[in-house]
C-alpha positions as a LaTeX table, in Angstrom:
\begin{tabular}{lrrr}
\hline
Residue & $x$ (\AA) & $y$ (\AA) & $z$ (\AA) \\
\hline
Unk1 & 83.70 & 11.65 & 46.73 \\
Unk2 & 86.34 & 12.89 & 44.09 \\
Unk3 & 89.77 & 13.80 & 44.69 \\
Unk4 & 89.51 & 17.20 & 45.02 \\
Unk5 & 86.06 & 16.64 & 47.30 \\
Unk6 & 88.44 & 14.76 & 49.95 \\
Unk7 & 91.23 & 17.59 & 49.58 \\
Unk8 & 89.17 & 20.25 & 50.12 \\
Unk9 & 87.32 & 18.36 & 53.10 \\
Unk10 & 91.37 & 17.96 & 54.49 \\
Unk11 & 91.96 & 21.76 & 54.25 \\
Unk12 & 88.95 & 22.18 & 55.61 \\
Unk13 & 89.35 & 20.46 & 58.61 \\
Unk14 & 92.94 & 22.33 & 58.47 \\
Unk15 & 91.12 & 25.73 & 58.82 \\
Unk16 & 88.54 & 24.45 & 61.46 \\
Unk17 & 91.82 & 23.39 & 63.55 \\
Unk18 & 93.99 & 26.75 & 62.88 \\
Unk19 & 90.78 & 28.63 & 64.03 \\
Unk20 & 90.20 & 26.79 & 67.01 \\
Unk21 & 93.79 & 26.66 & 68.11 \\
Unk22 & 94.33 & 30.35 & 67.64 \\
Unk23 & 90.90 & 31.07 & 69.40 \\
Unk24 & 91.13 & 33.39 & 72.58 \\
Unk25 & 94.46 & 33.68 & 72.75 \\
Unk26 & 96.49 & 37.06 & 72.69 \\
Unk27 & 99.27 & 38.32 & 70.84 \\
Unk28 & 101.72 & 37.34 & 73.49 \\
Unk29 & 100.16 & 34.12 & 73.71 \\
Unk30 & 101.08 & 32.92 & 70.16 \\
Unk31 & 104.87 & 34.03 & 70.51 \\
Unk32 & 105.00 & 31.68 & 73.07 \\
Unk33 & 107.88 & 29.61 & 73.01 \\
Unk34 & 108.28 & 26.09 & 74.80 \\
Unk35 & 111.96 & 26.97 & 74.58 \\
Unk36 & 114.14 & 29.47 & 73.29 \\
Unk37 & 114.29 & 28.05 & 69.90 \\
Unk38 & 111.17 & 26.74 & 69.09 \\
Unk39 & 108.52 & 27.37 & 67.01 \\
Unk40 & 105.68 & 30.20 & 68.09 \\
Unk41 & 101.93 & 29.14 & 67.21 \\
Unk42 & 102.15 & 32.50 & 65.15 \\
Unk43 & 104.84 & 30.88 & 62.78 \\
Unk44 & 103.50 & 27.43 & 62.83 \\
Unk45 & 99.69 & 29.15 & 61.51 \\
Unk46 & 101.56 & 31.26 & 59.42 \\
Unk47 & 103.97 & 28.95 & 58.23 \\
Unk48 & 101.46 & 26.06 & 56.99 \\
Unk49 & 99.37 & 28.98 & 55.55 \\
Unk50 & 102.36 & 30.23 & 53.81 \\
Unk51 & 103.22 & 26.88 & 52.18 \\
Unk52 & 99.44 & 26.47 & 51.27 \\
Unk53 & 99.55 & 29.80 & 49.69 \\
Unk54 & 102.89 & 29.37 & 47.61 \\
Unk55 & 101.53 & 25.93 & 46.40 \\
Unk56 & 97.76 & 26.37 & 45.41 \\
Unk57 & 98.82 & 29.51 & 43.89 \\
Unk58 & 101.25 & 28.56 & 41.68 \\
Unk59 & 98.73 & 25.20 & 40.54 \\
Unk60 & 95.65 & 28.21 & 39.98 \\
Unk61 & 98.26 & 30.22 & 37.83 \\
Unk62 & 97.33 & 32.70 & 40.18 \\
Unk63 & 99.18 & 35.79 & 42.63 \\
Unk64 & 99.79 & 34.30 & 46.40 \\
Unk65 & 97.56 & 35.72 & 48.93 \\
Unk66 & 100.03 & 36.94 & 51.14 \\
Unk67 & 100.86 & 39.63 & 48.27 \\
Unk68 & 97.89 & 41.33 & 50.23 \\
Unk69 & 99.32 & 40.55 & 53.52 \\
Unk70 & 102.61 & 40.77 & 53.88 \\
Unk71 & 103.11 & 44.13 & 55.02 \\
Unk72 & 100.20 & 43.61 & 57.20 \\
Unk73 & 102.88 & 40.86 & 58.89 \\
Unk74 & 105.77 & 43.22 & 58.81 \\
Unk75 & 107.80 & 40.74 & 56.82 \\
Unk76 & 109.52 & 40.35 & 53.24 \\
Unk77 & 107.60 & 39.67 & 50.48 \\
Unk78 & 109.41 & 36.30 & 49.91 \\
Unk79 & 109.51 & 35.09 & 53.44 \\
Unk80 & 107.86 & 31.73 & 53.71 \\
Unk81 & 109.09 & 30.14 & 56.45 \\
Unk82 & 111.73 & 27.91 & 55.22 \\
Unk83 & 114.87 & 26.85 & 56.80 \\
Unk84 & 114.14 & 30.21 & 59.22 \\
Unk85 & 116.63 & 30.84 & 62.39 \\
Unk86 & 114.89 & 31.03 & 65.84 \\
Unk87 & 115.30 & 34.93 & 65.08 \\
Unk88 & 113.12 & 34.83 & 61.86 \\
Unk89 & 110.68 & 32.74 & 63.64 \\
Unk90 & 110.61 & 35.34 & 66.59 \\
Unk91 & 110.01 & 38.25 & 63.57 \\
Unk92 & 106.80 & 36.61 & 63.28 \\
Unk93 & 104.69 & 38.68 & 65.28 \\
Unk94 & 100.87 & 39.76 & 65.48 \\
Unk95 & 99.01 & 43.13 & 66.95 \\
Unk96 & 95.92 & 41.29 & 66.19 \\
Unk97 & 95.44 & 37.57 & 65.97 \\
Unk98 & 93.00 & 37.69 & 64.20 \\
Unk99 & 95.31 & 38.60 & 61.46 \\
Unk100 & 96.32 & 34.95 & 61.41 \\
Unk101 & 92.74 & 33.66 & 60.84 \\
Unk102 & 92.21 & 36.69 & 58.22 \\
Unk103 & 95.04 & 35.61 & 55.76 \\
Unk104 & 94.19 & 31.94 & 56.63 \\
Unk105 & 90.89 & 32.33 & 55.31 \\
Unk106 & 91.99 & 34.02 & 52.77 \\
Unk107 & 94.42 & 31.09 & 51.66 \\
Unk108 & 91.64 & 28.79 & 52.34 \\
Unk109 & 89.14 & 30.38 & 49.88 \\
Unk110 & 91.35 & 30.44 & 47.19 \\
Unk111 & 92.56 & 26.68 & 47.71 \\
Unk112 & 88.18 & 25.87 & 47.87 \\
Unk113 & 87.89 & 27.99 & 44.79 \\
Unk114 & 90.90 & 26.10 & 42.97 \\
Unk115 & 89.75 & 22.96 & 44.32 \\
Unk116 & 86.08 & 22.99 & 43.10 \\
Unk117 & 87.11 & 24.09 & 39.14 \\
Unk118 & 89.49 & 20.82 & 38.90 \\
Unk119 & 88.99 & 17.37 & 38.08 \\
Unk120 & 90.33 & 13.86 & 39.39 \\
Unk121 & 91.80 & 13.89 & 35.98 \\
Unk122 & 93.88 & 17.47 & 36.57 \\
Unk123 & 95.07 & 16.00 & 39.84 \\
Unk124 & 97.33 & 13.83 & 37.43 \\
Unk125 & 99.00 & 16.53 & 35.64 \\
Unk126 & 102.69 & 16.76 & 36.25 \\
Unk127 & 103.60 & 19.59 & 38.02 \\
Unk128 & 107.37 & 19.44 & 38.55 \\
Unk129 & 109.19 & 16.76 & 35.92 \\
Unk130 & 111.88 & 17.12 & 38.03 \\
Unk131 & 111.43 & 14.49 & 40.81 \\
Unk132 & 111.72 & 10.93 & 40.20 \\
Unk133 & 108.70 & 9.81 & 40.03 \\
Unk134 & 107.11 & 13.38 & 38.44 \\
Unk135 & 105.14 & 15.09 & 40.78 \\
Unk136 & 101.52 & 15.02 & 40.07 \\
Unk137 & 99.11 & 18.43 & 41.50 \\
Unk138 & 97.88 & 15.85 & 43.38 \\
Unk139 & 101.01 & 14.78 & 45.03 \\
Unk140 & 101.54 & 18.15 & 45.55 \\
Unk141 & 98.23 & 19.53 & 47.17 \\
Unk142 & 98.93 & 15.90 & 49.43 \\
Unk143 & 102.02 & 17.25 & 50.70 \\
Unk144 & 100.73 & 20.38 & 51.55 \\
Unk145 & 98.05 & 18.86 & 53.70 \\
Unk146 & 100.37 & 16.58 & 55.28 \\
Unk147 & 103.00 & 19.49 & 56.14 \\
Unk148 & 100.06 & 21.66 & 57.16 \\
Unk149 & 98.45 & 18.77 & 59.32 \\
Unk150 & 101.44 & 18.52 & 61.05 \\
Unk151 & 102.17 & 22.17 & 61.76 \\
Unk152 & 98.68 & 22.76 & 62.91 \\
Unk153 & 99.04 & 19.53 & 65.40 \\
Unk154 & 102.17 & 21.10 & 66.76 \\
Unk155 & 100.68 & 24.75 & 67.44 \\
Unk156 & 97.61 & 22.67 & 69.01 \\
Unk157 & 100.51 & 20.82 & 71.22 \\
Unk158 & 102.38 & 24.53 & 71.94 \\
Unk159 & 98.64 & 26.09 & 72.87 \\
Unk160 & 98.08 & 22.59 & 75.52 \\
Unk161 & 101.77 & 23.83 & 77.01 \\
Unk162 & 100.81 & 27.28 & 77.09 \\
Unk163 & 97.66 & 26.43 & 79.33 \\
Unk164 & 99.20 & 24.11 & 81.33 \\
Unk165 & 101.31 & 27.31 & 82.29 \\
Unk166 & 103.93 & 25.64 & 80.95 \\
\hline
\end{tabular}
């Protein structure tokens, strides 16, 4: 396999998880909170699919999905998710949860499409000169997967409390 082969199999398996952890549930479901200040499954999805957006786009030189999809959300334009109070992750709300899978998918086409017109070679193109050592696309689209892996495992973990009737 090539790089961005086993990348796009890691998103992919990203997706598969987001879907299956969303599936069946209800809008009041995914504001669910284990606590008062912790994270919903609706952030957490659209959190990691924010950060995937934001990244891949700005690799493909192309406009973020959620340009489509934020008013769809009810939210700014620039909101990704970052260093958000327990209110902003409250504001993230859903009539339909399917809207989560929708701009998911969305995210996740546009990362396979990006994905399958690069080399192993582009993956070693410095991104941001900034960071000591450079960061590489590939470092980058490996951080992404890593932060999403990890949000996805914790709205698995918040959906296993939910059932459980917490």
């Amino acid at each position: 396999m090539t790089g961005p082969e086993v990348l796009l199999d890691a998103f992919s398996r990203i997706r598969e998880t987001v879907h299956e952890v969303v599936d069946g549930l209800s809008p009041q479901d995914v504001v669910f909170r284990v606590d008062p200040e912790a994270n919903t499954i609706a952030w957490l999805v659209w959190h990691l699919t924010r950060v995937q957006d934001d990244h891949v786009a700005e690799l493909a030189e192309q406009e973020q999905a959620w340009a489509r999809f934020h008013e769809r959300f009810g939210l700014p334009a620039d909101a990704t998710g970052f260093g958000d109070s327990p209110e902003d992750v409250a504001a993230v709300r859903v009539d339909r949860v399917a809207l989560l899978t929708e701009y998911h998918d969305a995210v996740h086409q546009r990362t396979a499409e990006y994905l399958a017109g690069i080399t192993d070679d582009d993956l070693d193109e410095v991104v941001d000169p900034a960071w000591d050592p450079p960061v590489t696309a590939g470092v980058r689209l490996v951080s992404v997967v890593g932060d999403d892996m990890q949000h996805v495992g914790q709205a698995a973990f918040v959906r296993g409390v939910l059932e459980r009737g917490h």
